[in-house]
PDB file of C-alpha atoms and ligand atoms in Angstrom:
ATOM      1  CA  UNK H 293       0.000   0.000   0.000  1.00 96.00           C
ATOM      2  CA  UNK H 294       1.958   3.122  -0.832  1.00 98.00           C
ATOM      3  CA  UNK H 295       1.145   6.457   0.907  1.00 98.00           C
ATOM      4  CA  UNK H 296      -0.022   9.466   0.207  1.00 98.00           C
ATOM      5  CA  UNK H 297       1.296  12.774   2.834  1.00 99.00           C
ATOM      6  CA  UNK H 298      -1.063  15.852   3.046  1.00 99.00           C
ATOM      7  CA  UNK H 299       0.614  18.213   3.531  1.00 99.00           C
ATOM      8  CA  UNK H 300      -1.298  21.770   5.210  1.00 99.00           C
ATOM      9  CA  UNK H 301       0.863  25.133   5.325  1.00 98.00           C
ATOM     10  CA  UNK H 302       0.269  28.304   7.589  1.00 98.00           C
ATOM     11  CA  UNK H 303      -3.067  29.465   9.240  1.00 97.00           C
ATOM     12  CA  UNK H 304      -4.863  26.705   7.785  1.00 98.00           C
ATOM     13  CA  UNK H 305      -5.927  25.182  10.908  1.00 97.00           C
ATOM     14  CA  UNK H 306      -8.159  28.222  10.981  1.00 96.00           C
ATOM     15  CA  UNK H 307     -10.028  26.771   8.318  1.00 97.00           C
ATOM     16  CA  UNK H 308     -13.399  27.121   8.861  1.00 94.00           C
ATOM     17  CA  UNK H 309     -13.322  29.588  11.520  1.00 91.00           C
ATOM     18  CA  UNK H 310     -12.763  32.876   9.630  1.00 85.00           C
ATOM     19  CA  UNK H 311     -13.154  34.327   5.936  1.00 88.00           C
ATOM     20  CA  UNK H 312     -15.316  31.458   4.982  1.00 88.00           C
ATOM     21  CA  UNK H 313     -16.389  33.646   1.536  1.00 90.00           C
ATOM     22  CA  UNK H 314     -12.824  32.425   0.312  1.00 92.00           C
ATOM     23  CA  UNK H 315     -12.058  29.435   2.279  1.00 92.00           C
ATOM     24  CA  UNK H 316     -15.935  27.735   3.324  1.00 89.00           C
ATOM     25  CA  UNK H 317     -16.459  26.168   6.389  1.00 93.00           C
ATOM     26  CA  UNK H 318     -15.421  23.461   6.712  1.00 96.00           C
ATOM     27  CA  UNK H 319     -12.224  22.796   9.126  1.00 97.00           C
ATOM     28  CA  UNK H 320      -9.394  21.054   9.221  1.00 98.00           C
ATOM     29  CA  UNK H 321     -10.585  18.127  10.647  1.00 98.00           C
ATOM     30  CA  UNK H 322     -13.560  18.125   8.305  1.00 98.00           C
ATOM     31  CA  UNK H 323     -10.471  18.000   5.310  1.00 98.00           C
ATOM     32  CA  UNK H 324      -8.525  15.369   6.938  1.00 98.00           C
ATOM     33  CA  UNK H 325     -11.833  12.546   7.276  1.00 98.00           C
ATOM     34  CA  UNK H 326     -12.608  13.624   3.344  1.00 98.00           C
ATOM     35  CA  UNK H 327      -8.784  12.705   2.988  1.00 98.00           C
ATOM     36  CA  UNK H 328      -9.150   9.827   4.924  1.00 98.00           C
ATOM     37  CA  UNK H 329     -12.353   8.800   2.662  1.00 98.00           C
ATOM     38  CA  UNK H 330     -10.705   9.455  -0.381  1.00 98.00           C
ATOM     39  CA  UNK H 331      -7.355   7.319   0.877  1.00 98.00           C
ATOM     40  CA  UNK H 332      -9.623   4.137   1.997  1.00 98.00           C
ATOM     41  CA  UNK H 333     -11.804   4.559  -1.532  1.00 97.00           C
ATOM     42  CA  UNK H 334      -8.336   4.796  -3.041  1.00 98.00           C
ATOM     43  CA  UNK H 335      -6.320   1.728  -1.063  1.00 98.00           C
ATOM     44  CA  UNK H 336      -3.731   4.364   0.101  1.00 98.00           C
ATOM     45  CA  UNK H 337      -2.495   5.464   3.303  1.00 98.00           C
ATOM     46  CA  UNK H 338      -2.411   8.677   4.872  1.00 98.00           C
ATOM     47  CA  UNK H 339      -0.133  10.797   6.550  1.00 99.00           C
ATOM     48  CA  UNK H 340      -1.865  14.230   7.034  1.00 99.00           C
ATOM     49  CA  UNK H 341      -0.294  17.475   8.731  1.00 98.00           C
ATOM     50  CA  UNK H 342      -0.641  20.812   9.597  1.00 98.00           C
ATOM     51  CA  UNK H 343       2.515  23.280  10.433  1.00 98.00           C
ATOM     52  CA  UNK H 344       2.790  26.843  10.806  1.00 98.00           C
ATOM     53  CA  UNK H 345       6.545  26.347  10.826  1.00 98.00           C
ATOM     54  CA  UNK H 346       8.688  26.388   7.456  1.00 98.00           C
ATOM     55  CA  UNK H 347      11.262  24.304   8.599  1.00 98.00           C
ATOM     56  CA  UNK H 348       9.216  21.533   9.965  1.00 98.00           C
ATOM     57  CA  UNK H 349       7.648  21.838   6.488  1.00 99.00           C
ATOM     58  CA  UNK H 350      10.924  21.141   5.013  1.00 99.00           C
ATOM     59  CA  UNK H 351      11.767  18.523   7.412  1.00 99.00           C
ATOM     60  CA  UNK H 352       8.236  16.480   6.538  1.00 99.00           C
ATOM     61  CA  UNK H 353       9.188  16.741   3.004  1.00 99.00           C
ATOM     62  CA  UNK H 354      12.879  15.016   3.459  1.00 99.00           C
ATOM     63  CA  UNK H 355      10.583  12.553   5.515  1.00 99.00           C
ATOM     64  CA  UNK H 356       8.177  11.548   2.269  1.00 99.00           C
ATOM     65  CA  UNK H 357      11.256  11.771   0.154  1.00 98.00           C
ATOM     66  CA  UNK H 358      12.388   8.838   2.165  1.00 98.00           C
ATOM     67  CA  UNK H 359       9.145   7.141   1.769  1.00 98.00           C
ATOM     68  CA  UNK H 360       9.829   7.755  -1.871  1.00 98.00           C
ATOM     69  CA  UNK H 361      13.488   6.426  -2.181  1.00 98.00           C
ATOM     70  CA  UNK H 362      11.874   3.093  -0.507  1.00 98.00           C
ATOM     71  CA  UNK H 363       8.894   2.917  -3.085  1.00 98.00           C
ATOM     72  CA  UNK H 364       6.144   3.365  -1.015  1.00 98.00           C
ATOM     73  CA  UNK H 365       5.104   6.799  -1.665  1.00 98.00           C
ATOM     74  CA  UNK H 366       2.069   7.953  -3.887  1.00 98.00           C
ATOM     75  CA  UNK H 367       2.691  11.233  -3.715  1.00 98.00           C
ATOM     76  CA  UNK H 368       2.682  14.809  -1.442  1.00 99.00           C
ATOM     77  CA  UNK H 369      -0.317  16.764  -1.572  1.00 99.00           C
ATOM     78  CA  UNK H 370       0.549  20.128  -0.998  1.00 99.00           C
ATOM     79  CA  UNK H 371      -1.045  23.146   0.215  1.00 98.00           C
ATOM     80  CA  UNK H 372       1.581  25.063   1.253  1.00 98.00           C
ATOM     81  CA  UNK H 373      -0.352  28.279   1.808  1.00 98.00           C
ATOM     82  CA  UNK H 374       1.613  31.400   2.111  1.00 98.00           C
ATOM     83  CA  UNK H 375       4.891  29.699   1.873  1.00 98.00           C
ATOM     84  CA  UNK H 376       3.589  28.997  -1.799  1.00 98.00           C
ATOM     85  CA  UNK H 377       4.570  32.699  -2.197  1.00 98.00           C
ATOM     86  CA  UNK H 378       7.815  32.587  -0.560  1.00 98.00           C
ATOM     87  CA  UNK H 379       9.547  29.522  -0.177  1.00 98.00           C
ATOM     88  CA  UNK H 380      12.740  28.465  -1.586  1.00 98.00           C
ATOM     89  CA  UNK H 381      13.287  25.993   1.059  1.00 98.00           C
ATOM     90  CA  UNK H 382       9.993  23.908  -0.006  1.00 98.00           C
ATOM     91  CA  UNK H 383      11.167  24.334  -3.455  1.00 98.00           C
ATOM     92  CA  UNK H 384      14.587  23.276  -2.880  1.00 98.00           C
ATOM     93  CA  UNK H 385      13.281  20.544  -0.627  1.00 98.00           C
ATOM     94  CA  UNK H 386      11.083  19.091  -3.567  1.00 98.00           C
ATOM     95  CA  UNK H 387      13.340  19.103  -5.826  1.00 98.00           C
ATOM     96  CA  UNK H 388      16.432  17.763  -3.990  1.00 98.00           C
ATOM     97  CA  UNK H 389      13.818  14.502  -2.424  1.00 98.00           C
ATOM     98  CA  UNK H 390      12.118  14.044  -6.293  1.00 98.00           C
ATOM     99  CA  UNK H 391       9.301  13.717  -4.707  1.00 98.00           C
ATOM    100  CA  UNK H 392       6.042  13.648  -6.970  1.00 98.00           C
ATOM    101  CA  UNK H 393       3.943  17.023  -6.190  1.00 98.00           C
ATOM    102  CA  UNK H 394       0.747  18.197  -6.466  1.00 99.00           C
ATOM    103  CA  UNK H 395       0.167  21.714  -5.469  1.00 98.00           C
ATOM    104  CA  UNK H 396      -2.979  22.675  -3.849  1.00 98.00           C
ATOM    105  CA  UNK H 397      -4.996  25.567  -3.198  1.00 98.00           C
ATOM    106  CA  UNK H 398      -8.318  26.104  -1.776  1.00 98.00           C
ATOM    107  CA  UNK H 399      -9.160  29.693  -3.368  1.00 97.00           C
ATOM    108  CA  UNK H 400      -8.641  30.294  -7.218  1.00 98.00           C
ATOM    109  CA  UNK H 401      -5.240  32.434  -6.331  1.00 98.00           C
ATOM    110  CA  UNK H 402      -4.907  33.411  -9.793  1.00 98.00           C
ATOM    111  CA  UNK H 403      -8.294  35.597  -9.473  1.00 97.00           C
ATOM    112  CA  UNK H 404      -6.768  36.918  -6.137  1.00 97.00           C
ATOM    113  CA  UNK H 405      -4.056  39.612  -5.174  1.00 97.00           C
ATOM    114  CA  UNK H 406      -1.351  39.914  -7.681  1.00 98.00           C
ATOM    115  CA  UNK H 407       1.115  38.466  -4.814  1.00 98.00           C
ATOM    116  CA  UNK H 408      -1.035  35.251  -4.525  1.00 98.00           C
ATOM    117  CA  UNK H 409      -0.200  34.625  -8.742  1.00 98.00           C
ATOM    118  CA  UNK H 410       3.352  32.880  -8.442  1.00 98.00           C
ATOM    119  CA  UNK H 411       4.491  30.113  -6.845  1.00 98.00           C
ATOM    120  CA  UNK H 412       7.732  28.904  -6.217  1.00 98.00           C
ATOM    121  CA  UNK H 413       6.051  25.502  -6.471  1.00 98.00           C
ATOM    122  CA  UNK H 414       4.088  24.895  -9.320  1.00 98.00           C
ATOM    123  CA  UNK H 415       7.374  24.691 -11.949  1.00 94.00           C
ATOM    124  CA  UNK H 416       8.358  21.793  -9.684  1.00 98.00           C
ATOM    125  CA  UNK H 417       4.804  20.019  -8.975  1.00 98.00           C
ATOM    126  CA  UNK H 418       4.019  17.765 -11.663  1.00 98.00           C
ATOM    127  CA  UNK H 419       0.296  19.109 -11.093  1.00 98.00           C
ATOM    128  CA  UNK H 420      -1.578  22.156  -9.549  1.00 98.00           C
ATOM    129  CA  UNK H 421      -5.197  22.720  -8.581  1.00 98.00           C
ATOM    130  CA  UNK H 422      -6.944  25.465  -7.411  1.00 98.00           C
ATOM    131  CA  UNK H 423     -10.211  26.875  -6.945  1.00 98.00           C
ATOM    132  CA  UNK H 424     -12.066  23.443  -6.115  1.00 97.00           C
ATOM    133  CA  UNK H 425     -12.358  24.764  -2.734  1.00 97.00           C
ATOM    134  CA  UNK H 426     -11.820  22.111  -0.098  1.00 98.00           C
ATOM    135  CA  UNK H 427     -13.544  18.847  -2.276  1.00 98.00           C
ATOM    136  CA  UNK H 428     -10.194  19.610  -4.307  1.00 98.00           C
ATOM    137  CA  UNK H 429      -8.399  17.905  -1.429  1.00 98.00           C
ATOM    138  CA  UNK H 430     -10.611  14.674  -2.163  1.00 98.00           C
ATOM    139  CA  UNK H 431     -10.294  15.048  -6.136  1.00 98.00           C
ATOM    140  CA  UNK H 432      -6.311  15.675  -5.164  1.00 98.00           C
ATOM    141  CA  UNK H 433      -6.067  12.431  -3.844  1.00 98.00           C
ATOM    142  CA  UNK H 434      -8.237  10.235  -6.307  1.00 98.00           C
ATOM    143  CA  UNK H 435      -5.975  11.797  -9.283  1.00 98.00           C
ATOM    144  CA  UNK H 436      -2.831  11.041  -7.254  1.00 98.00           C
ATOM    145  CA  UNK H 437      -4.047   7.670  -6.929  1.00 98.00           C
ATOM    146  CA  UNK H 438      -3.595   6.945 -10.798  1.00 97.00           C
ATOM    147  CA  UNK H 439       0.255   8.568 -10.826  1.00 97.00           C
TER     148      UNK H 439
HETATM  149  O1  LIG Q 550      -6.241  29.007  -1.282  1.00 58.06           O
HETATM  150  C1  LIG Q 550      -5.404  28.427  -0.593  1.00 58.06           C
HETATM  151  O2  LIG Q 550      -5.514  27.255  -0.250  1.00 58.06           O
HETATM  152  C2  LIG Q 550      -4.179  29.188  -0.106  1.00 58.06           C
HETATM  153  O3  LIG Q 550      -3.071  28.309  -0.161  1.00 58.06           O
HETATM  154  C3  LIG Q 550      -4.496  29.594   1.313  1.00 58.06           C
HETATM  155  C4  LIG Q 550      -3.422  30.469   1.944  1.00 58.06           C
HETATM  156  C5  LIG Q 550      -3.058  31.644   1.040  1.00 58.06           C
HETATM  157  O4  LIG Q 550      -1.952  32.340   1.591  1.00 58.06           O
HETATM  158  C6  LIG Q 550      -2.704  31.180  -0.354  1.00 58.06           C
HETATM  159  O5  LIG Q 550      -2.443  32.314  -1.159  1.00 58.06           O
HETATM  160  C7  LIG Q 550      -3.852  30.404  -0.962  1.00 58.06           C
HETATM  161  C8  LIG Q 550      -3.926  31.018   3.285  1.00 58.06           C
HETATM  162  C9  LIG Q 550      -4.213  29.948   4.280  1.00 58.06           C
HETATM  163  C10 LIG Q 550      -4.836  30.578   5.478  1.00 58.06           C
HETATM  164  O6  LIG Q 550      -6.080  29.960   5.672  1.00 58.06           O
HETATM  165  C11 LIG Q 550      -7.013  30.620   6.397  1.00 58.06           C
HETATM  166  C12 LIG Q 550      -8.210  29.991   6.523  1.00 58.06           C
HETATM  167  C13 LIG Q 550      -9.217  30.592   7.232  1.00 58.06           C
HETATM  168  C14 LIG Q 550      -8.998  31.813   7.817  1.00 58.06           C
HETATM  169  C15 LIG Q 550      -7.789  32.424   7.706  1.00 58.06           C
HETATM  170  C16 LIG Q 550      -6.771  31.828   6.991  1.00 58.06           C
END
């Protein structure tokens, strides 16, 4: 059974509790049971996280690239949030573990604030979707499930 990690960036365990006109309303944990759905539907396993903190982000990565070097990973799911916007250590960290990306965003960032439009990301993900709101996390997982 190979597995697929989750993996939830900044303020997004406030999902659900403010700006629902972008986001909706459902939480966190409402996105990690339609994960955990999806996974069972799916015969994959699921390793699902939250961080606020860019280095632990970085460090979870190195983690599923080791998953990956053993065979056993589907892919990483990523919703990486602000960092999207900012991080050369995610990209770096992608790149350098090969793992197989898909970036993911609740909102559609491209109709958003110009600063939302790149992503240091999506050159290195082999897919990105946006704009699904939080049902893209399900569809995320049931096209990952096929790579
Ligand atoms: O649309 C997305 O999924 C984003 O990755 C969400 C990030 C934002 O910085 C990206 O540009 C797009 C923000 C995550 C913060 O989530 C909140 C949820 C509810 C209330 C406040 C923040």
């Amino acid at each position: 059974m190979k597995t697929v990690y989750v993996l939830n960036g900044p303020n997004l365990n406030l999902l659900g509790m403010r700006e629902p006109a972008i986001y909706g309303s459902s939480t966190l944990a409402d996105v990690q049971k339609l994960c955990e759905e999806a996974c069972a539907r799916n015969g994959l396993a699921l390793v699902f996280r939250q961080t606020n903190h860019e280095g632990e982000m970085v460090d979870w990565v190195h983690e599923a690239g080791r998953v990956h070097a053993k065979g056993e990973l589907a892919a990483v799911v990523m919703n990486a949030a602000a960092y999207t916007h900012t991080s050369v250590a995610i990209l770096d960290a992608v790149k350098g573990t090969g793992v197989p990306l898909l970036e993911l965003h609740v909102s559609n960032v491209q109709a958003r604030e110009s600063f939302r439009h790149h992503s240091y990301l999506s050159a290195t993900a082999r897919a990105v979707m946006c704009g699904l709101g939080v049902a893209g996390y399900g569809l995320a997982i049931e096209a990952v499930a096929q790579w």
